[in-house]
Coordinates of N, CA and C in Angstrom, one line a residue:
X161 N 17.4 24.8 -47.5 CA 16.3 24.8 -46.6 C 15.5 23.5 -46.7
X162 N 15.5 23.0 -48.4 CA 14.5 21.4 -47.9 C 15.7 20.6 -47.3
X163 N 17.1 20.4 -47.1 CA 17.5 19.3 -46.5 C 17.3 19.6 -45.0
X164 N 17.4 20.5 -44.8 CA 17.0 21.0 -43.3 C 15.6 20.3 -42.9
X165 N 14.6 20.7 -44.0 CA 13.3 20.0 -43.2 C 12.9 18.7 -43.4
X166 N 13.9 18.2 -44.5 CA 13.9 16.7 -44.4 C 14.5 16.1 -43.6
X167 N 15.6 16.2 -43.3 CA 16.3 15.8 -42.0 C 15.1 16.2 -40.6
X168 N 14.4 17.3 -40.2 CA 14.0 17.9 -38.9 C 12.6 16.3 -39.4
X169 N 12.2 16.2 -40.7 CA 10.9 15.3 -40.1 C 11.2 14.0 -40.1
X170 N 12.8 13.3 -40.1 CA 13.1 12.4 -40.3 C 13.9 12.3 -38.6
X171 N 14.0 13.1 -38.5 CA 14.3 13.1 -37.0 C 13.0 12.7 -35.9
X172 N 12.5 13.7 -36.8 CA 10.7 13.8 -35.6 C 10.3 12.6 -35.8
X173 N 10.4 11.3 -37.0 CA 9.3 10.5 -37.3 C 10.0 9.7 -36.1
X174 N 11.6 9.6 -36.1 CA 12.2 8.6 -35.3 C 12.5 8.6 -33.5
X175 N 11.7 9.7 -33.5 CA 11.6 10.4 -31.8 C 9.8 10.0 -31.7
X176 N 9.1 10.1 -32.4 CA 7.8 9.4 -32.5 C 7.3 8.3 -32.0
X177 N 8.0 7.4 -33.1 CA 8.9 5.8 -33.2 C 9.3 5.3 -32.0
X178 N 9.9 5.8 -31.1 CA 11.2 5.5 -29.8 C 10.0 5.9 -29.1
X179 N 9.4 6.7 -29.5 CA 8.3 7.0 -27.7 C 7.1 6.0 -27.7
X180 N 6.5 5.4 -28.9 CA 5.7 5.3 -29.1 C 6.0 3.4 -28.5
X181 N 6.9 2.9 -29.0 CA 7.6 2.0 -28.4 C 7.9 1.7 -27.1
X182 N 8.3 3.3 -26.6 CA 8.9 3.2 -25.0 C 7.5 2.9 -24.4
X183 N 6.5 3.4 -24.6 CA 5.8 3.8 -23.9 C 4.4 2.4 -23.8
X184 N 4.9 1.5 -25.1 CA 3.6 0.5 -25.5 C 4.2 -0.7 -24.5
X185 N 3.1 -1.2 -23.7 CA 3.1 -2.5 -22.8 C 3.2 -3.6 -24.0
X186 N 3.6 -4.6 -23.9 CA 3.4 -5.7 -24.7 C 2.6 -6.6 -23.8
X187 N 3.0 -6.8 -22.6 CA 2.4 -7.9 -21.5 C 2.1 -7.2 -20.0
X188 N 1.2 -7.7 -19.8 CA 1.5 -6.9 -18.0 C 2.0 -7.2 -17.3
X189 N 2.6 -6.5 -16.0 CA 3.5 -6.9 -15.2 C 3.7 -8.2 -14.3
X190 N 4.1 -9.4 -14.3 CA 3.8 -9.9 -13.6 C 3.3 -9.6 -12.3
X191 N 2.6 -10.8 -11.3 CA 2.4 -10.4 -10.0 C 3.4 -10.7 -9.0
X192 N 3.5 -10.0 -7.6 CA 4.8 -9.9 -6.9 C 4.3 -11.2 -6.4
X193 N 5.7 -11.8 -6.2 CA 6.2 -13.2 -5.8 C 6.0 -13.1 -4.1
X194 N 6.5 -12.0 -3.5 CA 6.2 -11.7 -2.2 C 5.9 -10.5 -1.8
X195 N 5.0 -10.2 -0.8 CA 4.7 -9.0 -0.5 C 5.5 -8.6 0.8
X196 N 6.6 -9.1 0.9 CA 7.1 -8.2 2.3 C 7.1 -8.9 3.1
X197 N 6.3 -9.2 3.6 CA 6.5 -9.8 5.0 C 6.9 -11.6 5.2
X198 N 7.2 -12.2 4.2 CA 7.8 -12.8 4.2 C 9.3 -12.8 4.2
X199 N 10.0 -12.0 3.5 CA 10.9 -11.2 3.9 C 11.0 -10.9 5.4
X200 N 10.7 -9.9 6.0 CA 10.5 -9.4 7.1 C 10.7 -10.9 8.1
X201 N 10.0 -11.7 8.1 CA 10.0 -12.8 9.0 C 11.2 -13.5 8.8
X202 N 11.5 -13.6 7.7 CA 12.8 -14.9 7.7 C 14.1 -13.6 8.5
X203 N 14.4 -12.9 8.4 CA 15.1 -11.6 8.6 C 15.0 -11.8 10.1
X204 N 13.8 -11.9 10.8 CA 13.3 -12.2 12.3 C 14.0 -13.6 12.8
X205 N 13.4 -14.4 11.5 CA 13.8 -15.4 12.3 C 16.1 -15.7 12.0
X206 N 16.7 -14.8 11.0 CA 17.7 -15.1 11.3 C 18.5 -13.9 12.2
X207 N 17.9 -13.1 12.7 CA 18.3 -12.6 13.9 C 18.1 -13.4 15.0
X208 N 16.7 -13.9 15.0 CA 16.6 -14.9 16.9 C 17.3 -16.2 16.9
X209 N 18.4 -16.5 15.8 CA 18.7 -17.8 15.4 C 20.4 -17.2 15.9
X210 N 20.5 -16.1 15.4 CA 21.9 -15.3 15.7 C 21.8 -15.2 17.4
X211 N 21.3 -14.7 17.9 CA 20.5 -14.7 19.5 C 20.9 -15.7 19.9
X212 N 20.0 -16.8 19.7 CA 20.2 -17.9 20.3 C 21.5 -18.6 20.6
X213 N 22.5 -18.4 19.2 CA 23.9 -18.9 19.2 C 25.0 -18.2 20.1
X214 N 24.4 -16.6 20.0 CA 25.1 -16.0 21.1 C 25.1 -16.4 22.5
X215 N 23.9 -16.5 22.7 CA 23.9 -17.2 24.5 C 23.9 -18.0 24.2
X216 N 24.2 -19.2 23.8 CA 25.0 -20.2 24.3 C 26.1 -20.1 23.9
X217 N 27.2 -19.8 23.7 CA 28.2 -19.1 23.2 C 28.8 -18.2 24.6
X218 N 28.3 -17.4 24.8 CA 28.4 -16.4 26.0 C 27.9 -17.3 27.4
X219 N 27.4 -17.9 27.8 CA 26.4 -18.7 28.8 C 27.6 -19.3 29.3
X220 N 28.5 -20.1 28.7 CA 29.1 -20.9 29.2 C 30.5 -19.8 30.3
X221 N 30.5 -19.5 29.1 CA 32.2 -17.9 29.8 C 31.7 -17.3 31.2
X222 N 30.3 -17.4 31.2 CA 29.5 -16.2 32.5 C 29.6 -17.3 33.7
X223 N 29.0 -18.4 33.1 CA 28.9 -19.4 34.5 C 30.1 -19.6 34.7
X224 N 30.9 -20.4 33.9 CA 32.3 -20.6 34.6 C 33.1 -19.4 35.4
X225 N 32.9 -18.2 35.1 CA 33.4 -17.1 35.7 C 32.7 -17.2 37.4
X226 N 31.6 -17.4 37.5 CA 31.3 -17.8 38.8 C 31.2 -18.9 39.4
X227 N 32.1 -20.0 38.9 CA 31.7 -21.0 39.6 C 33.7 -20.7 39.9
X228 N 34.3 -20.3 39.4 CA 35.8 -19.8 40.0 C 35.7 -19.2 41.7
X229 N 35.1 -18.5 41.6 CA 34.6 -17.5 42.7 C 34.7 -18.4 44.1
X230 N 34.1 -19.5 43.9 CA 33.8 -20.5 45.0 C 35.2 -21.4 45.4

Protein backbone atom coordinates (compact mmCIF):
# COMPACT_ATOMS: atom_id res chain seq x y z
CA UNK A 1 0.00 0.00 0.00
CA UNK A 2 2.98 2.68 0.64
CA UNK A 3 4.49 1.81 -2.84
CA UNK A 4 1.21 2.54 -4.25
CA UNK A 5 1.01 5.97 -2.66
CA UNK A 6 4.43 6.71 -3.34
CA UNK A 7 4.36 6.10 -6.77
CA UNK A 8 0.43 7.94 -7.01
CA UNK A 9 2.36 11.25 -5.32
CA UNK A 10 5.23 10.93 -7.57
CA UNK A 11 3.09 10.82 -10.38
CA UNK A 12 0.89 13.77 -9.10
CA UNK A 13 4.16 15.94 -8.34
CA UNK A 14 5.13 15.23 -12.11
CA UNK A 15 1.56 16.06 -13.73
CA UNK A 16 1.87 19.32 -11.41
CA UNK A 17 5.33 20.02 -12.90
CA UNK A 18 4.12 19.55 -16.76
CA UNK A 19 1.06 21.87 -16.18
CA UNK A 20 2.53 24.24 -14.34
CA UNK A 21 5.22 24.69 -17.17
CA UNK A 22 2.66 24.18 -19.95
CA UNK A 23 0.79 26.75 -18.82
CA UNK A 24 3.78 29.56 -17.56
CA UNK A 25 4.40 32.39 -20.42
CA UNK A 26 8.06 33.10 -20.38
CA UNK A 27 7.71 36.10 -22.99
CA UNK A 28 4.72 37.52 -24.70
CA UNK A 29 3.56 36.87 -27.91
CA UNK A 30 5.04 38.78 -30.43
CA UNK A 31 2.97 41.35 -32.45
CA UNK A 32 1.45 40.24 -35.89
CA UNK A 33 3.67 41.19 -38.77
CA UNK A 34 0.41 41.73 -40.87
CA UNK A 35 -3.04 42.07 -40.24
CA UNK A 36 -4.67 40.77 -43.36
CA UNK A 37 -5.13 43.04 -45.55
CA UNK A 38 -2.03 43.23 -46.92
CA UNK A 39 -2.35 39.83 -47.79
CA UNK A 40 -5.74 40.43 -49.25
CA UNK A 41 -4.28 43.18 -51.63
CA UNK A 42 -1.30 41.54 -53.03
CA UNK A 43 -3.85 38.35 -53.76
CA UNK A 44 -5.91 41.38 -55.70
CA UNK A 45 -3.28 42.52 -57.18
CA UNK A 46 -2.01 38.96 -58.59
CA UNK A 47 -5.30 38.22 -59.83
CA UNK A 48 -5.63 41.71 -61.96
CA UNK A 49 -1.98 40.92 -63.12
CA UNK A 50 -3.41 37.30 -64.23
CA UNK A 51 -6.41 39.45 -65.97
CA UNK A 52 -4.42 41.49 -67.64
CA UNK A 53 -2.17 38.68 -69.29
CA UNK A 54 -5.21 36.95 -70.19
CA UNK A 55 -6.53 39.67 -72.55
CA UNK A 56 -3.77 40.26 -74.17
CA UNK A 57 -3.26 36.80 -74.75
CA UNK A 58 -6.94 36.24 -75.91
CA UNK A 59 -7.31 39.98 -77.65
CA UNK A 60 -5.13 39.00 -80.27
CA UNK A 61 -7.05 35.35 -81.34
CA UNK A 62 -10.60 37.54 -81.15
CA UNK A 63 -9.40 40.32 -83.56
CA UNK A 64 -7.70 38.23 -85.95
CA UNK A 65 -10.80 36.06 -86.06
CA UNK A 66 -12.62 39.13 -87.41
CA UNK A 67 -10.44 40.70 -89.49
CA UNK A 68 -10.66 36.99 -91.58
CA UNK A 69 -14.27 37.72 -92.03
CA UNK A 70 -13.44 40.66 -94.41
Amino acid sequence: MAVISRVSLVVMAIVVVLATVANAQLAPAPAPTSDGTSVDQGIAYVLMFVALALTYLIHPLDASAAYRLL
